[in-house]
Amino acid sequence: MTIRLYDSYSRSIRDFAPLEGNEVRIYACGPTVYDHAHIGNLRTYVFEDILRRTLEFHGYTVRHVVNITDVGHLTSDADTGEDKIEQGSRRTGQTVWEIAERYTQAFKQDIKALNILEPHVWCRATDHIAEQVRDIQEIERKGFTYRTSDGIYFDTSRLKHYGHLARLDTGGLSAGQRVDIGEKRSPTDFALWKFSPRDAIRQMEWESPWGTGFPGWHIECSAMSVKYLGPMFDIHCGGKDHIPVHHTNEIAQSEVCHGTRLANFWLHGYFLETDREKMSKSSGEFLRLKTLMDRDIDPLAYRYLCLTANYRSDLKFTWSALESAATALGRLRNHMDSWGPAGKPDQGFLDRFRNELYQDLNTTKALAVVWDLSRSRLPAATRKATVLRCDEVLGLGLAEHRFEAPDIPPAVHALVKNREAARVARNWDEADRIRSEISDLGYELEDAPSGTRIVQKKNFQG
Ligand code: AMP
Ligand code: ZN
């Protein structure tokens, strides 16, 4: 079976195979750490986690790199406005370095709560200034830059295929030039290096061959992906909003710098939308994972919700959809708990599951296979083992999940002990009598090879 993935660059579903050997090299654009992640951002990281787990399920070794944007991302994607981190610093009174560290840690906690596997490499933009400067110098040497009073810009008109990823109509853009592009020669040109403003103090700035300043937003990804994955790697991913600007510009820079394509596949996650148009951090009001947890919703219920939609369709967020996801997850956990110890997985169901997933990560249908399986007539031990194997991709933490034991009264514990003694003495009548006494108190016993479990009876009214 081959994994098939939708490649945004060719706009087609293609058979996936690693460029080299058995290793898949993935670069995913990480968070801009000026505030908490909203659950929309997190949907993109869940999708990337499913991608990675699917590749690992297939037997590939994955090398997964995620960057932390802690400089250069301005409030407008068009290289104007204030640096988001500097703005965050003004908002909170903390230094930019404190802001970046605080929200990096918060992001790492969020992804842990969502059972998202940590990347093999985390890389911070501010730790790679020298690499970015070197790449800009190379692009300059090849004649693709020009200088304005506020920075060094990439001249997109010099690149024949500029904008292919987004199918940008660059001719149309410059013909109808109504937008104020300042000193830029064309609206699609973008900053590689920005000079520190003369009238304001920046906390983050560095010396460079062009003057004191800071890197543009896109160059960090070009510089760090080549450092950790080489000039051309297997898969580049991010949210779909990155297609027209950020990824388009990453491609332009990297192709000029290294003379090769940047990534073999481009995968883009669609958006989580709320009633209030699109969810955005800059609007100030947004849903965080903690907002859900404050309402006693398990973060993994949000993960489950993400899996109910395919990554290439927008997902409308509603509280009732989230509650349904929480109920479904609870039911699955209940089944798992009641099935006892795992036996051997069922190959037929595993193949069906794999088949759905390999069609461009169809988690909707893969989940349906899990539900078919749980309702099947296969032995409980087989069902359990098969679901556990599927969960290596779904990442719902089913292997680790333990129901919290209800507070069982000491009297019940004492009766259970007496029943054990009766069973050891083969006094079955006495053991049964004690069992019904326990039942009258509202508890049931489940005998499993690993021992006896005490379960509170549902809807018991003593
Ligand atoms: P940022 O921290 O703003 O750089 O965004 C982090 C990631 O979240 C990027 O890959 C974005 O494309 C993605 N993203 C932003 N908004 C949403 C949304 N509403 N739904 C899904 N992904 C999003
Ligand atoms: Zn990027």
CSV table of N, CA, C and O in Angstrom, one decimal, residues 163-273:
chain,number,residue,atom,x,y,z
A,163,GLY,N,5.6,32.7,-7.4
A,163,GLY,CA,4.2,32.7,-7.1
A,163,GLY,C,3.5,31.4,-7.7
A,163,GLY,O,2.3,31.3,-7.6
A,164,HIS,N,4.3,30.4,-8.1
A,164,HIS,CA,3.6,29.2,-8.7
A,164,HIS,C,2.8,28.5,-7.7
A,164,HIS,O,1.7,28.1,-8.0
A,165,LEU,N,3.3,28.4,-6.5
A,165,LEU,CA,2.6,27.7,-5.4
A,165,LEU,C,1.1,28.2,-5.3
A,165,LEU,O,0.2,27.5,-5.2
A,166,ALA,N,1.0,29.5,-5.2
A,166,ALA,CA,-0.3,30.2,-5.0
A,166,ALA,C,-1.0,30.5,-6.3
A,166,ALA,O,-2.1,31.0,-6.3
A,167,ARG,N,-0.3,30.2,-7.5
A,167,ARG,CA,-0.8,30.5,-8.8
A,167,ARG,C,-1.1,32.0,-8.8
A,167,ARG,O,-2.2,32.5,-9.2
A,168,LEU,N,-0.1,32.8,-8.3
A,168,LEU,CA,-0.3,34.3,-8.2
A,168,LEU,C,-0.3,34.9,-9.6
A,168,LEU,O,0.5,34.5,-10.5
A,169,ASP,N,-1.2,35.8,-9.9
A,169,ASP,CA,-1.2,36.5,-11.1
A,169,ASP,C,-0.4,37.8,-10.9
A,169,ASP,O,-0.9,38.9,-10.6
A,170,THR,N,0.9,37.7,-11.0
A,170,THR,CA,1.8,38.8,-10.6
A,170,THR,C,1.6,40.0,-11.6
A,170,THR,O,1.7,41.1,-11.2
A,171,GLY,N,1.4,39.6,-12.9
A,171,GLY,CA,1.2,40.7,-13.8
A,171,GLY,C,-0.1,41.5,-13.4
A,171,GLY,O,0.0,42.8,-13.4
A,172,GLY,N,-1.1,40.8,-13.1
A,172,GLY,CA,-2.4,41.5,-12.7
A,172,GLY,C,-2.2,42.3,-11.5
A,172,GLY,O,-2.7,43.5,-11.4
A,173,LEU,N,-1.4,41.8,-10.6
A,173,LEU,CA,-1.1,42.6,-9.3
A,173,LEU,C,-0.5,43.9,-9.5
A,173,LEU,O,-0.9,44.9,-9.0
A,174,SER,N,0.6,43.9,-10.4
A,174,SER,CA,1.3,45.2,-10.6
A,174,SER,C,0.5,46.1,-11.5
A,174,SER,O,0.6,47.3,-11.3
A,175,ALA,N,-0.3,45.6,-12.4
A,175,ALA,CA,-1.0,46.4,-13.3
A,175,ALA,C,-2.0,47.3,-12.5
A,175,ALA,O,-2.1,48.5,-12.8
A,176,GLY,N,-2.7,46.7,-11.6
A,176,GLY,CA,-3.7,47.5,-10.8
A,176,GLY,C,-3.1,48.0,-9.5
A,176,GLY,O,-3.8,47.9,-8.5
A,177,GLN,N,-1.9,48.5,-9.6
A,177,GLN,CA,-1.3,49.0,-8.3
A,177,GLN,C,-2.0,50.1,-7.6
A,177,GLN,O,-1.7,51.2,-7.8
A,178,ARG,N,-2.9,49.7,-6.8
A,178,ARG,CA,-3.6,50.7,-6.0
A,178,ARG,C,-3.0,50.8,-4.6
A,178,ARG,O,-3.1,51.7,-3.9
A,179,VAL,N,-2.5,49.6,-4.2
A,179,VAL,CA,-2.0,49.5,-2.8
A,179,VAL,C,-0.7,50.3,-2.7
A,179,VAL,O,0.1,50.4,-3.6
A,180,ASP,N,-0.5,50.9,-1.5
A,180,ASP,CA,0.7,51.7,-1.3
A,180,ASP,C,1.8,50.7,-1.1
A,180,ASP,O,1.9,50.0,-0.1
A,181,ILE,N,2.8,50.7,-2.0
A,181,ILE,CA,3.9,49.7,-1.8
A,181,ILE,C,5.2,50.4,-1.4
A,181,ILE,O,6.2,49.8,-1.4
A,182,GLY,N,5.1,51.7,-1.0
A,182,GLY,CA,6.2,52.4,-0.5
A,182,GLY,C,7.3,52.4,-1.6
A,182,GLY,O,7.1,52.7,-2.7
A,183,GLU,N,8.5,52.1,-1.1
A,183,GLU,CA,9.7,52.1,-2.1
A,183,GLU,C,9.8,50.8,-2.8
A,183,GLU,O,10.8,50.6,-3.6
A,184,LYS,N,8.9,49.8,-2.5
A,184,LYS,CA,9.1,48.5,-3.1
A,184,LYS,C,8.8,48.6,-4.6
A,184,LYS,O,8.0,49.4,-5.1
A,185,ARG,N,9.6,47.9,-5.4
A,185,ARG,CA,9.4,48.0,-6.9
A,185,ARG,C,8.1,47.2,-7.3
A,185,ARG,O,7.5,47.6,-8.4
A,186,SER,N,7.7,46.2,-6.6
A,186,SER,CA,6.5,45.5,-7.0
A,186,SER,C,5.8,45.0,-5.7
A,186,SER,O,6.5,44.7,-4.7
A,187,PRO,N,4.5,44.9,-5.7
A,187,PRO,CA,3.8,44.5,-4.5
A,187,PRO,C,4.2,43.2,-3.9
A,187,PRO,O,4.1,43.0,-2.7
A,188,THR,N,4.7,42.3,-4.7
A,188,THR,CA,5.1,41.0,-4.2
A,188,THR,C,6.5,40.9,-3.6
A,188,THR,O,6.9,40.0,-2.9
A,189,ASP,N,7.3,42.0,-3.9
A,189,ASP,CA,8.6,42.0,-3.3
A,189,ASP,C,8.5,42.0,-1.8
A,189,ASP,O,7.6,42.5,-1.2
A,190,PHE,N,9.5,41.4,-1.1
A,190,PHE,CA,9.4,41.2,0.3
A,190,PHE,C,10.8,41.4,1.0
A,190,PHE,O,11.8,41.3,0.3
A,191,ALA,N,10.7,41.8,2.3
A,191,ALA,CA,12.0,42.1,3.0
A,191,ALA,C,12.8,40.9,3.4
A,191,ALA,O,12.2,39.9,3.8
A,192,LEU,N,14.1,41.0,3.1
A,192,LEU,CA,15.0,39.9,3.6
A,192,LEU,C,15.7,40.4,4.9
A,192,LEU,O,15.9,39.7,5.8
A,193,TRP,N,15.9,41.7,4.9
A,193,TRP,CA,16.5,42.3,6.1
A,193,TRP,C,15.9,43.7,6.3
A,193,TRP,O,15.7,44.4,5.3
A,194,LYS,N,15.4,44.0,7.5
A,194,LYS,CA,14.9,45.3,7.8
A,194,LYS,C,15.8,46.1,8.7
A,194,LYS,O,16.4,45.5,9.7
A,195,PHE,N,15.9,47.4,8.4
A,195,PHE,CA,16.8,48.2,9.3
A,195,PHE,C,16.0,48.6,10.6
A,195,PHE,O,14.7,48.8,10.5
A,196,SER,N,16.7,48.7,11.7
A,196,SER,CA,16.0,49.2,12.9
A,196,SER,C,15.5,50.6,12.6
A,196,SER,O,16.2,51.4,12.0
A,197,PRO,N,14.3,50.9,13.1
A,197,PRO,CA,13.7,52.3,12.8
A,197,PRO,C,14.6,53.3,13.5
A,197,PRO,O,15.1,53.0,14.6
A,198,ARG,N,14.7,54.5,12.9
A,198,ARG,CA,15.5,55.5,13.6
A,198,ARG,C,14.8,56.2,14.8
A,198,ARG,O,15.4,56.6,15.7
A,199,ASP,N,13.5,56.2,14.7
A,199,ASP,CA,12.7,56.9,15.7
A,199,ASP,C,12.2,56.0,16.9
A,199,ASP,O,11.5,56.5,17.7
A,200,ALA,N,12.6,54.7,16.9
A,200,ALA,CA,12.1,53.9,17.9
A,200,ALA,C,13.2,52.9,18.3
A,200,ALA,O,14.0,52.5,17.4
A,201,ILE,N,13.1,52.4,19.5
A,201,ILE,CA,14.2,51.5,20.0
A,201,ILE,C,13.6,50.1,19.8
A,201,ILE,O,12.5,49.8,20.3
A,202,ARG,N,14.4,49.2,19.2
A,202,ARG,CA,14.1,47.8,19.2
A,202,ARG,C,14.9,47.0,20.2
A,202,ARG,O,16.1,47.3,20.4
A,203,GLN,N,14.2,46.1,20.8
A,203,GLN,CA,15.0,45.3,21.8
A,203,GLN,C,15.8,44.2,21.1
A,203,GLN,O,16.9,43.8,21.6
A,204,MET,N,15.3,43.7,20.0
A,204,MET,CA,16.1,42.7,19.2
A,204,MET,C,16.6,43.4,18.0
A,204,MET,O,15.9,43.8,17.1
A,205,GLU,N,17.9,43.4,17.9
A,205,GLU,CA,18.6,43.9,16.6
A,205,GLU,C,20.0,43.4,16.5
A,205,GLU,O,20.6,43.1,17.6
A,206,TRP,N,20.5,43.3,15.3
A,206,TRP,CA,21.8,42.7,15.1
A,206,TRP,C,22.5,43.5,14.0
A,206,TRP,O,21.9,44.1,13.2
A,207,GLU,N,23.9,43.4,14.1
A,207,GLU,CA,24.7,44.0,13.0
A,207,GLU,C,24.6,43.1,11.8
A,207,GLU,O,24.4,41.9,11.9
A,208,SER,N,24.7,43.8,10.6
A,208,SER,CA,24.8,43.0,9.4
A,208,SER,C,25.6,43.8,8.4
A,208,SER,O,25.8,44.9,8.6
A,209,PRO,N,25.9,43.2,7.2
A,209,PRO,CA,26.6,43.9,6.2
A,209,PRO,C,25.9,45.1,5.7
A,209,PRO,O,26.4,46.0,5.1
A,210,TRP,N,24.5,45.2,5.9
A,210,TRP,CA,23.7,46.2,5.4
A,210,TRP,C,23.4,47.3,6.4
A,210,TRP,O,22.8,48.4,6.0
A,211,GLY,N,23.6,47.0,7.6
A,211,GLY,CA,23.2,47.9,8.7
A,211,GLY,C,22.5,47.2,9.8
A,211,GLY,O,22.1,46.0,9.7
A,212,THR,N,22.4,47.9,11.0
A,212,THR,CA,21.8,47.2,12.1
A,212,THR,C,20.3,47.0,11.9
A,212,THR,O,19.6,47.9,11.3
A,213,GLY,N,19.8,45.8,12.2
A,213,GLY,CA,18.4,45.6,12.0
A,213,GLY,C,18.0,44.1,12.4
A,213,GLY,O,18.6,43.6,13.3
A,214,PHE,N,17.1,43.6,11.6
A,214,PHE,CA,16.6,42.2,12.0
A,214,PHE,C,16.1,41.6,10.7
A,214,PHE,O,15.8,42.2,9.7
A,215,PRO,N,16.1,40.2,10.7
A,215,PRO,CA,15.7,39.5,9.4
A,215,PRO,C,14.2,39.6,9.1
A,215,PRO,O,13.4,39.8,10.0
A,216,GLY,N,13.9,39.5,7.8
A,216,GLY,CA,12.5,39.5,7.4
A,216,GLY,C,11.9,38.2,7.9
A,216,GLY,O,12.6,37.2,8.3
A,217,TRP,N,10.6,38.1,7.8
A,217,TRP,CA,9.9,36.9,8.4
A,217,TRP,C,10.3,35.6,7.7
A,217,TRP,O,10.4,34.5,8.3
A,218,HIS,N,10.4,35.6,6.4
A,218,HIS,CA,10.5,34.3,5.6
A,218,HIS,C,11.8,33.7,5.7
A,218,HIS,O,11.9,32.5,5.6
A,219,ILE,N,12.9,34.5,5.8
A,219,ILE,CA,14.2,34.0,5.6
A,219,ILE,C,14.6,32.9,6.7
A,219,ILE,O,15.4,32.0,6.4
A,220,GLU,N,14.0,33.1,7.8
A,220,GLU,CA,14.4,32.1,8.9
A,220,GLU,C,14.1,30.7,8.5
A,220,GLU,O,14.8,29.8,8.7
A,221,CYS,N,12.9,30.5,7.8
A,221,CYS,CA,12.5,29.1,7.5
A,221,CYS,C,13.4,28.6,6.4
A,221,CYS,O,13.8,27.4,6.4
A,222,SER,N,13.8,29.4,5.4
A,222,SER,CA,14.8,29.0,4.4
A,222,SER,C,16.1,28.6,5.0
A,222,SER,O,16.7,27.6,4.7
A,223,ALA,N,16.6,29.4,5.9
A,223,ALA,CA,17.9,29.2,6.5
A,223,ALA,C,17.9,28.0,7.5
A,223,ALA,O,18.9,27.2,7.5
A,224,MET,N,16.9,27.8,8.2
A,224,MET,CA,16.9,26.7,9.2
A,224,MET,C,16.5,25.4,8.5
A,224,MET,O,17.0,24.3,8.9
A,225,SER,N,15.6,25.4,7.5
A,225,SER,CA,15.3,24.1,6.9
A,225,SER,C,16.5,23.5,6.2
A,225,SER,O,16.8,22.3,6.3
A,226,VAL,N,17.3,24.4,5.5
A,226,VAL,CA,18.5,23.8,4.8
A,226,VAL,C,19.5,23.3,5.9
A,226,VAL,O,20.2,22.3,5.7
A,227,LYS,N,19.6,24.0,7.0
A,227,LYS,CA,20.6,23.6,8.0
A,227,LYS,C,20.2,22.2,8.6
A,227,LYS,O,21.1,21.4,8.8
A,228,TYR,N,19.0,22.0,8.8
A,228,TYR,CA,18.6,20.7,9.5
A,228,TYR,C,18.1,19.6,8.6
A,228,TYR,O,18.1,18.5,9.0
A,229,LEU,N,17.7,20.0,7.3
A,229,LEU,CA,17.2,19.0,6.5
A,229,LEU,C,17.8,18.9,5.1
A,229,LEU,O,17.5,18.1,4.3
A,230,GLY,N,18.7,19.9,4.8
A,230,GLY,CA,19.3,19.9,3.5
A,230,GLY,C,18.5,20.8,2.5
A,230,GLY,O,17.4,21.2,2.8
A,231,PRO,N,19.1,21.1,1.3
A,231,PRO,CA,18.5,22.1,0.4
A,231,PRO,C,17.1,21.6,-0.1
A,231,PRO,O,16.3,22.4,-0.4
A,232,MET,N,16.9,20.3,-0.3
A,232,MET,CA,15.6,19.8,-0.8
A,232,MET,C,15.2,18.7,0.1
A,232,MET,O,16.0,17.7,0.3
A,233,PHE,N,14.0,18.8,0.7
A,233,PHE,CA,13.6,17.7,1.6
A,233,PHE,C,12.2,17.3,1.2
A,233,PHE,O,11.7,17.7,0.2
A,234,ASP,N,11.6,16.3,2.0
A,234,ASP,CA,10.4,15.6,1.5
A,234,ASP,C,9.1,16.4,1.6
A,234,ASP,O,8.4,16.6,0.6
A,235,ILE,N,8.8,16.9,2.8
A,235,ILE,CA,7.5,17.6,3.0
A,235,ILE,C,7.6,18.9,3.7
A,235,ILE,O,8.3,18.9,4.8
A,236,HIS,N,7.0,19.9,3.2
A,236,HIS,CA,6.9,21.2,3.9
A,236,HIS,C,5.5,21.4,4.3
A,236,HIS,O,4.6,21.2,3.4
A,237,CYS,N,5.2,21.7,5.5
A,237,CYS,CA,3.7,22.0,5.8
A,237,CYS,C,3.5,23.2,6.6
A,237,CYS,O,4.4,23.8,7.2
A,238,GLY,N,2.2,23.5,6.7
A,238,GLY,CA,1.8,24.7,7.5
A,238,GLY,C,0.3,24.9,7.2
A,238,GLY,O,-0.3,24.1,6.6
A,239,GLY,N,-0.2,26.0,7.8
A,239,GLY,CA,-1.6,26.3,7.5
A,239,GLY,C,-1.8,26.9,6.1
A,239,GLY,O,-0.9,27.4,5.5
A,240,LYS,N,-3.0,26.8,5.6
A,240,LYS,CA,-3.2,27.3,4.2
A,240,LYS,C,-3.0,28.8,4.0
A,240,LYS,O,-2.8,29.2,2.9
A,241,ASP,N,-3.1,29.5,5.1
A,241,ASP,CA,-2.9,31.0,5.0
A,241,ASP,C,-1.4,31.3,4.6
A,241,ASP,O,-1.2,32.4,4.1
A,242,HIS,N,-0.5,30.3,4.7
A,242,HIS,CA,0.9,30.6,4.3
A,242,HIS,C,1.1,30.5,2.8
A,242,HIS,O,2.2,30.8,2.4
A,243,ILE,N,0.1,30.0,2.1
A,243,ILE,CA,0.4,29.7,0.7
A,243,ILE,C,0.8,31.0,-0.1
A,243,ILE,O,1.8,31.0,-0.7
A,244,PRO,N,0.0,32.1,0.0
A,244,PRO,CA,0.3,33.2,-0.9
A,244,PRO,C,1.5,34.0,-0.6
A,244,PRO,O,2.1,34.6,-1.5
A,245,VAL,N,1.8,34.1,0.7
A,245,VAL,CA,3.0,35.0,1.1
A,245,VAL,C,4.1,34.2,1.6
A,245,VAL,O,5.2,34.1,1.0
A,246,HIS,N,4.0,33.6,2.8
A,246,HIS,CA,5.1,33.1,3.5
A,246,HIS,C,5.8,31.9,2.7
A,246,HIS,O,7.0,31.9,2.5
A,247,HIS,N,5.0,30.9,2.3
A,247,HIS,CA,5.6,29.8,1.6
A,247,HIS,C,6.0,30.2,0.2
A,247,HIS,O,7.1,29.7,-0.3
A,248,THR,N,5.3,31.0,-0.4
A,248,THR,CA,5.7,31.5,-1.7
A,248,THR,C,7.1,32.2,-1.7
A,248,THR,O,7.9,31.9,-2.5
A,249,ASN,N,7.3,32.9,-0.6
A,249,ASN,CA,8.6,33.6,-0.5
A,249,ASN,C,9.7,32.7,0.0
A,249,ASN,O,10.8,32.9,-0.4
A,250,GLU,N,9.3,31.8,0.8
A,250,GLU,CA,10.3,30.8,1.2
A,250,GLU,C,10.9,30.1,0.0
A,250,GLU,O,12.1,29.8,-0.2
A,251,ILE,N,9.9,29.7,-0.9
A,251,ILE,CA,10.3,29.0,-2.1
A,251,ILE,C,11.3,29.9,-3.0
A,251,ILE,O,12.3,29.4,-3.4
A,252,ALA,N,10.9,31.1,-3.1
A,252,ALA,CA,11.7,32.1,-4.0
A,252,ALA,C,13.1,32.2,-3.4
A,252,ALA,O,14.1,32.0,-4.2
A,253,GLN,N,13.2,32.4,-2.1
A,253,GLN,CA,14.5,32.6,-1.5
A,253,GLN,C,15.4,31.3,-1.6
A,253,GLN,O,16.6,31.4,-2.0
A,254,SER,N,14.8,30.2,-1.3
A,254,SER,CA,15.6,28.9,-1.2
A,254,SER,C,16.0,28.5,-2.6
A,254,SER,O,17.1,28.0,-2.8
A,255,GLU,N,15.1,28.7,-3.6
A,255,GLU,CA,15.5,28.3,-5.0
A,255,GLU,C,16.6,29.1,-5.5
A,255,GLU,O,17.5,28.6,-6.2
A,256,VAL,N,16.6,30.4,-5.2
A,256,VAL,CA,17.7,31.3,-5.7
A,256,VAL,C,18.9,30.9,-4.9
A,256,VAL,O,20.0,30.8,-5.5
A,257,CYS,N,18.8,30.7,-3.6
A,257,CYS,CA,20.0,30.5,-2.8
A,257,CYS,C,20.7,29.2,-3.1
A,257,CYS,O,21.9,29.1,-3.2
A,258,HIS,N,19.9,28.1,-3.3
A,258,HIS,CA,20.5,26.8,-3.4
A,258,HIS,C,20.3,26.2,-4.8
A,258,HIS,O,20.8,25.1,-5.0
A,259,GLY,N,19.6,26.8,-5.7
A,259,GLY,CA,19.5,26.3,-7.0
A,259,GLY,C,18.7,25.0,-7.1
A,259,GLY,O,18.9,24.2,-8.0
A,260,THR,N,17.9,24.7,-6.2
A,260,THR,CA,17.1,23.5,-6.2
A,260,THR,C,15.7,23.8,-5.7
A,260,THR,O,15.4,24.8,-5.1
A,261,ARG,N,14.8,22.8,-5.9
A,261,ARG,CA,13.4,23.0,-5.3
A,261,ARG,C,13.6,22.9,-3.8
A,261,ARG,O,14.5,22.2,-3.3
A,262,LEU,N,12.6,23.4,-3.1
A,262,LEU,CA,12.7,23.4,-1.6
A,262,LEU,C,12.2,22.1,-1.1
A,262,LEU,O,12.8,21.5,-0.2
A,263,ALA,N,10.9,21.7,-1.5
A,263,ALA,CA,10.4,20.5,-0.9
A,263,ALA,C,9.7,19.7,-2.0
A,263,ALA,O,9.2,20.3,-3.0
A,264,ASN,N,9.7,18.4,-1.8
A,264,ASN,CA,9.0,17.5,-2.8
A,264,ASN,C,7.5,17.6,-2.7
A,264,ASN,O,6.8,17.5,-3.7
A,265,PHE,N,7.0,17.7,-1.5
A,265,PHE,CA,5.6,17.9,-1.3
A,265,PHE,C,5.3,19.1,-0.4
A,265,PHE,O,6.0,19.4,0.5
A,266,TRP,N,4.2,19.8,-0.7
A,266,TRP,CA,3.7,20.9,0.1
A,266,TRP,C,2.3,20.5,0.7
A,266,TRP,O,1.4,20.3,-0.1
A,267,LEU,N,2.2,20.4,2.0
A,267,LEU,CA,0.9,20.1,2.5
A,267,LEU,C,0.4,21.2,3.4
A,267,LEU,O,1.1,21.8,4.2
A,268,HIS,N,-0.9,21.5,3.2
A,268,HIS,CA,-1.5,22.7,3.9
A,268,HIS,C,-2.8,22.3,4.7
A,268,HIS,O,-3.7,21.7,4.1
A,269,GLY,N,-2.8,22.6,6.0
A,269,GLY,CA,-4.0,22.4,6.8
A,269,GLY,C,-5.0,23.5,6.6
A,269,GLY,O,-4.6,24.7,6.6
A,270,TYR,N,-6.2,23.1,6.5
A,270,TYR,CA,-7.3,24.1,6.4
A,270,TYR,C,-7.7,24.7,7.8
A,270,TYR,O,-7.2,24.2,8.8
A,271,PHE,N,-8.6,25.6,7.8
A,271,PHE,CA,-8.8,26.4,9.0
A,271,PHE,C,-9.8,25.9,9.9
A,271,PHE,O,-10.8,25.2,9.5
A,272,LEU,N,-9.7,26.1,11.2
A,272,LEU,CA,-10.8,26.0,12.1
A,272,LEU,C,-11.4,27.4,12.2
A,272,LEU,O,-10.8,28.4,12.3
A,273,GLU,N,-12.7,27.4,12.0
A,273,GLU,CA,-13.4,28.6,12.0
A,273,GLU,C,-14.4,28.7,13.1
A,273,GLU,O,-15.0,27.7,13.5
